[in-house]
XYZ file of C-alpha atoms in Angstrom:
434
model
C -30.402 -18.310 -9.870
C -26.432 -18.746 -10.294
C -24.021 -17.874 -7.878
C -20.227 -16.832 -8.428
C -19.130 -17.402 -5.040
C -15.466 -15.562 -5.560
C -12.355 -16.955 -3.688
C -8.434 -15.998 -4.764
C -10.230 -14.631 -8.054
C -10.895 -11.283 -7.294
C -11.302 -10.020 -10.942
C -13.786 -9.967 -13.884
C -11.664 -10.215 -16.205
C -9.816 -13.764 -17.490
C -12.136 -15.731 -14.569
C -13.623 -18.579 -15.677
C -16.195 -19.344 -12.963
C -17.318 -15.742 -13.876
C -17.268 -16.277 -17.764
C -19.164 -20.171 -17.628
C -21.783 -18.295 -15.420
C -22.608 -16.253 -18.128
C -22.081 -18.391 -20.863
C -25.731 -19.074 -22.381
C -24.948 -22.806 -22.288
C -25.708 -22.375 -18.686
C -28.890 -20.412 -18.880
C -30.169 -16.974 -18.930
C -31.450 -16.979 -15.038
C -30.111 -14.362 -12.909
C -26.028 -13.784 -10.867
C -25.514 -12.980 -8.240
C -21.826 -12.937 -6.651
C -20.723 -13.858 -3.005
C -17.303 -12.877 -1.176
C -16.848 -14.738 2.403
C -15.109 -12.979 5.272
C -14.128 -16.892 6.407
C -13.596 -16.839 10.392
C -11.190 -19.569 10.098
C -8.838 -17.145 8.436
C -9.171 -13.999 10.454
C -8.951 -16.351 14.076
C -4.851 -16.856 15.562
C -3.070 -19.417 14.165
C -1.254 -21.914 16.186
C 1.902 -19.248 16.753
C -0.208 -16.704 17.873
C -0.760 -14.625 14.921
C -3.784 -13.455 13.099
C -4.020 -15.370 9.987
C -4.653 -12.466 7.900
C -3.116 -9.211 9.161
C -4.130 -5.576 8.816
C -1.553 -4.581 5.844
C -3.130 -7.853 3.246
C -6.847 -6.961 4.991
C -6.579 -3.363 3.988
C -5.551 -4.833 0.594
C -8.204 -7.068 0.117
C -11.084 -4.737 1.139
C -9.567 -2.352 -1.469
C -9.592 -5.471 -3.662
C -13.046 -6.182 -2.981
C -14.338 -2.546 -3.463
C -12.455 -2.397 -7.042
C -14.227 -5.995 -7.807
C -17.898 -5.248 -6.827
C -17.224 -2.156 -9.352
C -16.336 -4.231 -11.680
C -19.145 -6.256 -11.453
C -21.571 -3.609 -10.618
C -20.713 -2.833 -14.561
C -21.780 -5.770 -15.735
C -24.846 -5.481 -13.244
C -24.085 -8.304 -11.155
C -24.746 -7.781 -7.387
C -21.322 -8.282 -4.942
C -22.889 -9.755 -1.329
C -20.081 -9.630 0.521
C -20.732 -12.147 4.241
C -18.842 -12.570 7.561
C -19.151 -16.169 8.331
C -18.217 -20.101 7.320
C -19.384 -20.810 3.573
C -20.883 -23.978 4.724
C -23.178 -21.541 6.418
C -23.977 -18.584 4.478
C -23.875 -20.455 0.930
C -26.972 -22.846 2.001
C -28.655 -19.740 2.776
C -28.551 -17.930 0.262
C -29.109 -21.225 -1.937
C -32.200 -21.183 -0.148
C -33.169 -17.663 0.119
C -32.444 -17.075 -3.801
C -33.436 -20.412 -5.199
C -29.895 -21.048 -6.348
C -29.087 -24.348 -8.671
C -25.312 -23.535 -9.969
C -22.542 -22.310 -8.286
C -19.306 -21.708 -10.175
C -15.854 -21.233 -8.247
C -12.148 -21.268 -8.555
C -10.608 -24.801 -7.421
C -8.269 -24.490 -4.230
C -6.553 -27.553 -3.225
C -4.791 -26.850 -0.281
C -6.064 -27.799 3.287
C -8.273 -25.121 4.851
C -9.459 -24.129 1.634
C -10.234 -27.924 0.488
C -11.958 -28.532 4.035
C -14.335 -25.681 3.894
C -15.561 -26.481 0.480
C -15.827 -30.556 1.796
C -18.053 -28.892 4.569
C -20.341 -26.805 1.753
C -20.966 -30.111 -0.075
C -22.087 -31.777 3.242
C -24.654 -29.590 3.560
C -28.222 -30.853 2.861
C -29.258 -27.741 1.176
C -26.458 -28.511 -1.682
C -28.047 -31.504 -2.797
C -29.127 -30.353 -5.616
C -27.046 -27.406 -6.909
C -24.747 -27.823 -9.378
C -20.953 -27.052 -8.885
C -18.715 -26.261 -11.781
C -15.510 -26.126 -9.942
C -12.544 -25.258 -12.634
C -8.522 -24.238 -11.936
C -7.655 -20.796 -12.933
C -5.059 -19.515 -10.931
C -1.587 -21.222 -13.141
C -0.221 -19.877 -15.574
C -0.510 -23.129 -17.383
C -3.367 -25.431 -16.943
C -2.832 -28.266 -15.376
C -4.346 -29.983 -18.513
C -1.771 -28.590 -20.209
C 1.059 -29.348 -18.853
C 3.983 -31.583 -20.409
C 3.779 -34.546 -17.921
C 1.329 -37.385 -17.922
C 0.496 -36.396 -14.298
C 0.807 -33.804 -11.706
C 3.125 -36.905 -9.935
C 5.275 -36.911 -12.147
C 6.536 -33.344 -11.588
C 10.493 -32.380 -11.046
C 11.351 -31.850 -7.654
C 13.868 -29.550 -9.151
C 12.464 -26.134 -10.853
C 15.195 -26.049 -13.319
C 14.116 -29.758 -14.656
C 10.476 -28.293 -14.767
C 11.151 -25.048 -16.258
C 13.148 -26.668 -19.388
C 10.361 -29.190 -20.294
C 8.014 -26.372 -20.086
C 9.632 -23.711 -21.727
C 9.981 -25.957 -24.533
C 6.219 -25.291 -25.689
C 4.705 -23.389 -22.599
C 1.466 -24.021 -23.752
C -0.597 -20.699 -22.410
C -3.977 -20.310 -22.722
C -5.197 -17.142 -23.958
C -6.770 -14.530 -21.519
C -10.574 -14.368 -21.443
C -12.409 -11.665 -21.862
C -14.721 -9.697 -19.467
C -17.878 -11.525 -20.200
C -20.550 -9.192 -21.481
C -23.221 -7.022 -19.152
C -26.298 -8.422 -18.099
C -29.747 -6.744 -17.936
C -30.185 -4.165 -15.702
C -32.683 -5.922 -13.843
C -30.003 -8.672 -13.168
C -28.049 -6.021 -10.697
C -31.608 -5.864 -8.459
C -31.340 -9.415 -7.670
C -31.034 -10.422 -4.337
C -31.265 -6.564 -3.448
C -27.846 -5.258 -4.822
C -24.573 -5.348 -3.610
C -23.537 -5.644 -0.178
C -21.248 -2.962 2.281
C -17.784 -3.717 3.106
C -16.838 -4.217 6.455
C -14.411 -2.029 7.930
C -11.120 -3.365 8.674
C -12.202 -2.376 12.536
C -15.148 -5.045 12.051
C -12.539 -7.712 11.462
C -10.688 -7.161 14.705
C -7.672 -5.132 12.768
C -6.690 -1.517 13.328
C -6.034 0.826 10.028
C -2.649 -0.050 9.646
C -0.501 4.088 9.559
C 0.853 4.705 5.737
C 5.163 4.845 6.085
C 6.677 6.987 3.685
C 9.571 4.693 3.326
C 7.681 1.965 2.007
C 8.647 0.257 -1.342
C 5.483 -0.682 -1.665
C 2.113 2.263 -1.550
C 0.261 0.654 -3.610
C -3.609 -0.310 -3.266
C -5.256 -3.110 -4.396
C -7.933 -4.185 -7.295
C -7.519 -5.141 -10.483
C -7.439 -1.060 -12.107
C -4.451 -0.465 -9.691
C -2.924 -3.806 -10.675
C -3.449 -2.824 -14.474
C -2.255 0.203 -13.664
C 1.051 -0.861 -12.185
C 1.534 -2.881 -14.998
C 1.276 -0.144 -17.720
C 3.773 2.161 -15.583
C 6.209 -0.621 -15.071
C 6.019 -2.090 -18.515
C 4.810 1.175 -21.058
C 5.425 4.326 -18.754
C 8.552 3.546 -17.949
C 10.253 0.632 -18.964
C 11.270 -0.788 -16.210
C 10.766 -4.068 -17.208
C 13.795 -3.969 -19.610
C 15.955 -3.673 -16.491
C 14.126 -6.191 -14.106
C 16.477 -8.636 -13.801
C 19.622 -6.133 -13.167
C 17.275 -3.902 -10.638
C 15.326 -6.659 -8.557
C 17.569 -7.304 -5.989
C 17.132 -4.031 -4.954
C 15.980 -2.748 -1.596
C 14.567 0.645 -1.539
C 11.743 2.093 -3.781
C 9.200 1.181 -5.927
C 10.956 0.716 -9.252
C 13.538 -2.062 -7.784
C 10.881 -5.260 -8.742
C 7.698 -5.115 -10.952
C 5.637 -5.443 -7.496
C 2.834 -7.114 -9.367
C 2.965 -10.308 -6.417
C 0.302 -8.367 -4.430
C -2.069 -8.460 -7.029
C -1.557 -11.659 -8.275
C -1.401 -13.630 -4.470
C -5.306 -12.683 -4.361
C -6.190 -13.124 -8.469
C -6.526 -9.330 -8.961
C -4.614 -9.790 -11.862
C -3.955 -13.381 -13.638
C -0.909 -14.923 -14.439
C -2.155 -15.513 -18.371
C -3.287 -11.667 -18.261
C 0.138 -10.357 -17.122
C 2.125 -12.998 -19.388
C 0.148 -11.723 -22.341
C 0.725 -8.047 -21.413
C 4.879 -9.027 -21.262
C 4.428 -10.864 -24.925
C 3.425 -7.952 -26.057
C 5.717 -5.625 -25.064
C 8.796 -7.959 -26.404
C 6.559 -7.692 -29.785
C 6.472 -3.805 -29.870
C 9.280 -2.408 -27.598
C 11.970 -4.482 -26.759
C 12.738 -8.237 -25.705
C 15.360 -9.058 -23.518
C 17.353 -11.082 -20.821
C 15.311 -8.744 -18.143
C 12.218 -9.155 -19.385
C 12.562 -12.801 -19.868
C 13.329 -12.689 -16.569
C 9.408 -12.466 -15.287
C 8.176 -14.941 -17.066
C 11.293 -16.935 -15.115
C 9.087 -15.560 -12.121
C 5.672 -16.998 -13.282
C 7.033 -20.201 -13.785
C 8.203 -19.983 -10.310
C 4.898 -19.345 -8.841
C 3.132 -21.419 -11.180
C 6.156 -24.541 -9.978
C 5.461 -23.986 -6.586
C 1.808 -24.470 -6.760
C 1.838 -27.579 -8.559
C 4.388 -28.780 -6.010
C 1.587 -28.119 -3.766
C -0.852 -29.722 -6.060
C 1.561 -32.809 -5.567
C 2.578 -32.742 -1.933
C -0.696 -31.862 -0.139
C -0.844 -31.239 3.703
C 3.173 -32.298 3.565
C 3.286 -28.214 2.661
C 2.549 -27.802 6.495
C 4.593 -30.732 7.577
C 7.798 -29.826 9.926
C 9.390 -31.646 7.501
C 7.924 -30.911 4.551
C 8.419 -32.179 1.069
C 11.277 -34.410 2.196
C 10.500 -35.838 5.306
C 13.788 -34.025 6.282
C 14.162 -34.513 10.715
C 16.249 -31.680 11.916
C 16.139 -30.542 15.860
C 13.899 -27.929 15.573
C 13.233 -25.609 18.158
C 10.786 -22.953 19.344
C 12.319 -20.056 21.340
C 9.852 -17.464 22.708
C 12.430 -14.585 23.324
C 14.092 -15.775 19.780
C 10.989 -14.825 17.968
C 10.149 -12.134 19.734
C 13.897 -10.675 19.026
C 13.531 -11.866 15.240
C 10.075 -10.331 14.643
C 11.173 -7.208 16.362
C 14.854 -6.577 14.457
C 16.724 -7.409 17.831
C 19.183 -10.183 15.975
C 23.077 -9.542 15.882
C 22.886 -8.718 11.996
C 21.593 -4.939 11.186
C 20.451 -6.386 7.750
C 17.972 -8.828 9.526
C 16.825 -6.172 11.611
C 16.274 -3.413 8.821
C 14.285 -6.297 6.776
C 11.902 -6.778 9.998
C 11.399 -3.194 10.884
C 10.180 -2.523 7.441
C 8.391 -5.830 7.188
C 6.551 -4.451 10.226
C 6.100 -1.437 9.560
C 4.842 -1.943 5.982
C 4.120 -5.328 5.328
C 6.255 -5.576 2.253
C 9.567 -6.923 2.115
C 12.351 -7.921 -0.559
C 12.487 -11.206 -2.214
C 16.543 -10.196 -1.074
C 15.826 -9.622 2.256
C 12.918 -12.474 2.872
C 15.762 -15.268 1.616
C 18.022 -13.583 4.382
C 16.055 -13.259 7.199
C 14.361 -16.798 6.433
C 17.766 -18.248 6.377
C 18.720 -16.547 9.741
C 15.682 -18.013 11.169
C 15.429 -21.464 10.375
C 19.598 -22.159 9.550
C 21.303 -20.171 11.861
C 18.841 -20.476 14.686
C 17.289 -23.394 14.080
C 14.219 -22.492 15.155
C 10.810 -24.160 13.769
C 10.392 -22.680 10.218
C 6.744 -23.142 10.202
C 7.065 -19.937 12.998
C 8.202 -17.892 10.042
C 5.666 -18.851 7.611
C 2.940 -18.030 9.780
C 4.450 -14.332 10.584
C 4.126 -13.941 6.251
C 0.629 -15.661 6.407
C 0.220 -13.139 8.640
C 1.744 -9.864 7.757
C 2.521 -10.425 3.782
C 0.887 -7.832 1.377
C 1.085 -10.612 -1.390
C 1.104 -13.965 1.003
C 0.139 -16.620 -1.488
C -0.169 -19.962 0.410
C 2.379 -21.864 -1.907
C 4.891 -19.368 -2.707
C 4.691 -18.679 0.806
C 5.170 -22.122 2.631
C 7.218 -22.951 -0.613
C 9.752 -21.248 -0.417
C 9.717 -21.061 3.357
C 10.630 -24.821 2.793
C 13.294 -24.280 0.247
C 14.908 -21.626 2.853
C 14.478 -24.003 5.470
C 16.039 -27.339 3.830
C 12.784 -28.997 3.820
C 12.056 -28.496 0.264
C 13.062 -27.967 -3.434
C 16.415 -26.417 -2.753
C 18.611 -29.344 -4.352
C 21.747 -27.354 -2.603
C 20.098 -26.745 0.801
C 22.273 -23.643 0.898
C 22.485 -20.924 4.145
C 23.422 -17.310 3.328
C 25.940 -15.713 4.504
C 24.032 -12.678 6.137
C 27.082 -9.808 6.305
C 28.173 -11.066 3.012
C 24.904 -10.271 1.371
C 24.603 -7.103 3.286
C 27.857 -6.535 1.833
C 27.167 -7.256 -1.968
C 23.225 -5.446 -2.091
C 23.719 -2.875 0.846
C 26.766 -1.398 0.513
C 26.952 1.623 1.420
C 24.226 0.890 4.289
C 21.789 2.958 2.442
C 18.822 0.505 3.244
C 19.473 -0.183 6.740
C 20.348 3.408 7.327
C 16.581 3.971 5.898
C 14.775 1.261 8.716
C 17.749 1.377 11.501
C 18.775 5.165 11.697
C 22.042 6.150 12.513
């Protein structure tokens, strides 16, 4: 028996561990997949938060439910589990008679600890794990540096040396159906668990949001052949996504990316080839300036580690932090003496979505102007973040904060920005009222 155990890879489409699993180099036995509801990630963090909120739960159960049909097509069984890997993954190994299990690499702490605590197990002795990255746009094997050391700590210095080849792999193809009989293996797919069975409450739809979206990979394609082919949105990307209200402002496509819905190769492709047919441009160059940026930021935490969680991150920067109850409390709740902060919180709140304009603003007001521990802030995304991604997410948390690859350490000037992207109050009119 193989096993797929699925991570940030929630696709069957351009996934590797999926793909070598059914390569016939590595036999004809039967696949089956695995999903883990991890505890560690739906128990309070340190700030008091639950680590994954009801607005990125609700998206990864409708994830999840667009994955096992995926799979279900290509009659391979979903078992979706509540509980540690270290514990389900040994029994199922010895349940199922498993001897290969194929997964995404994750490097970052929690993830790197709980698959340390899988190989410990006895019952892993002898299965064989073919562990490959698949979630950069370019492969760390291809990149233009001897070493993942020998990075930029600047993104401009990395994006020209890459941009001068940007070697990008092709996306793969879904592999190819197995027998029927392969879908009865360990008795079919499993249920999903209700969002109530993971502590969370069904978080109320807000018209207002800029972001109604649902997740899986067919709404992620989806969104990608309205924003690129329906309507051509992407030709005005970069002159649009500072915007604020709506769905149109910014291609939205984070979401489905953060949790490997789509791939970074699949959507890169998909942008190639509309500058082929339709139209190529300063805007639309503009998103692959994007995937570079979330592809930098997770090889800076390929580089850095655990310092990604460090107070003073990448730079060892000391600053006097501090940790105000009643300051948080007035941040999280849009009680700060800027209306643009506020609006920006009551919609973050209230939808879990908020603009790459308004999360540099309020990030700034948090960490610059109060001073207060930035690490605070980064757990509130963890938390509440349709499309948290752990790097972008503590990366540019540090950049805001002064801690990290912001060569300029700037601070915004709050009223001026509300000035220059809200003019006419239109947004905070939307979250504040009159």
């Amino acid at each position: 028996m193989k096993l797929v155990w699925f991570l940030n890879n929630l696709r069957s489409h351009d996934n590797r561990a999926l793909t070598r699993a059914c390569a016939p180099e590595h036999g004809d036995e039967p696949i089956i997949a695995l999903y883990c509801f991890d505890p560690q990630f739906f128990s309070s963090d340190p700030f008091g938060f639950p680590r994954t909120g009801k607005f990125r739960a609700q998206f990864l159960l409708q994830s999840l439910e667009d994955l096992q049909q995926q799979l279900t097509d290509l009659n391979i069984p979903l078992l979706i589990r509540l509980g540690a890997p270290a514990q389900i993954i040994p029994e199922l190994v010895a349940e199922h008679g498993v001897t290969k299990l194929f997964l995404q690499r994750e490097w970052t702490r929690d993830e790197r600890t709980a698959l340390a605590s899988l190989q410990a197990a006895s019952a892993m002795d002898a299965v064989h794990l073919h562990v490959d990255y698949d979630q950069f746009l370019i492969h760390p094997d291809d990149l233009p540096f001897a070493e993942v050391a020998e990075l930029p700590e600047v993104f401009t210095q990395f994006r020209k040396v890459v941009e001068q080849q940007l070697p990008i792999r092709s996306p793969l193809p879904t592999p190819i159906p197995r027998p029927v009989k392969n879908l009865t293996a360990a008795g079919g797919s499993s249920p999903l668990p209700a969002l109530e069975g993971l502590g969370l409450e069904q978080p109320a739809a807000d018209p207002r949001s800029a972001f109604p979206f649902v997740g899986g990979s067919s709404a992620g394609r989806q969104r990608m052949e309205d924003y690129f082919w329906r309507s051509e949105n992407i030709t005005r990307y970069k002159q649009t996504r500072n915007g604020l209200i709506g769905t149109e402002y910014s291609s939205k496509l984070s979401a489905w990316l953060a949790n490997g819905s789509l791939s970074a190769r699949e959507v890169y492709a998909e942008l190639k080839r509309f500058e082929r047919e339709v139209q190529a441009n300063e805007d639309t160059y503009w998103l692959q300036f994007e995937l570079l940026w979330r592809d930098y930021f997770k090889y800076i935490s390929l580089k850095h580690g655990d310092r990604l969680f460090a107070l003073s991150g990448i730079r060892a920067r000391e600053y006097a932090w501090q940790l105000d109850p009643e300051k948080l409390a007035a941040w999280i709740d849009g009680r700060t003496p800027y209306d643009f902060v506020n609006a920006n919180m009551r919609e973050f709140a209230a939808t879990g979505w908020m603009s790459n304009r308004g999360r540099q603003n309020v990030a700034s007001y948090w960490a610059k102007e109060l001073q207060q521990d930035w690490r605070a802030g980064a757990a509130l995304f963890e938390s509440q973040l349709i499309d948290y991604d752990v790097h972008s997410n503590y990366g540019n948390w540090m950049y805001n904060s002064g801690v990290g690859n912001d060569p300029r350490d700037r601070r915004f000037n709050i009223e001026r920005q509300a000035e220059n992207y809200d003019p006419d109050k239109q947004y905070r009119t939307l979250w504040l009222g009159n």
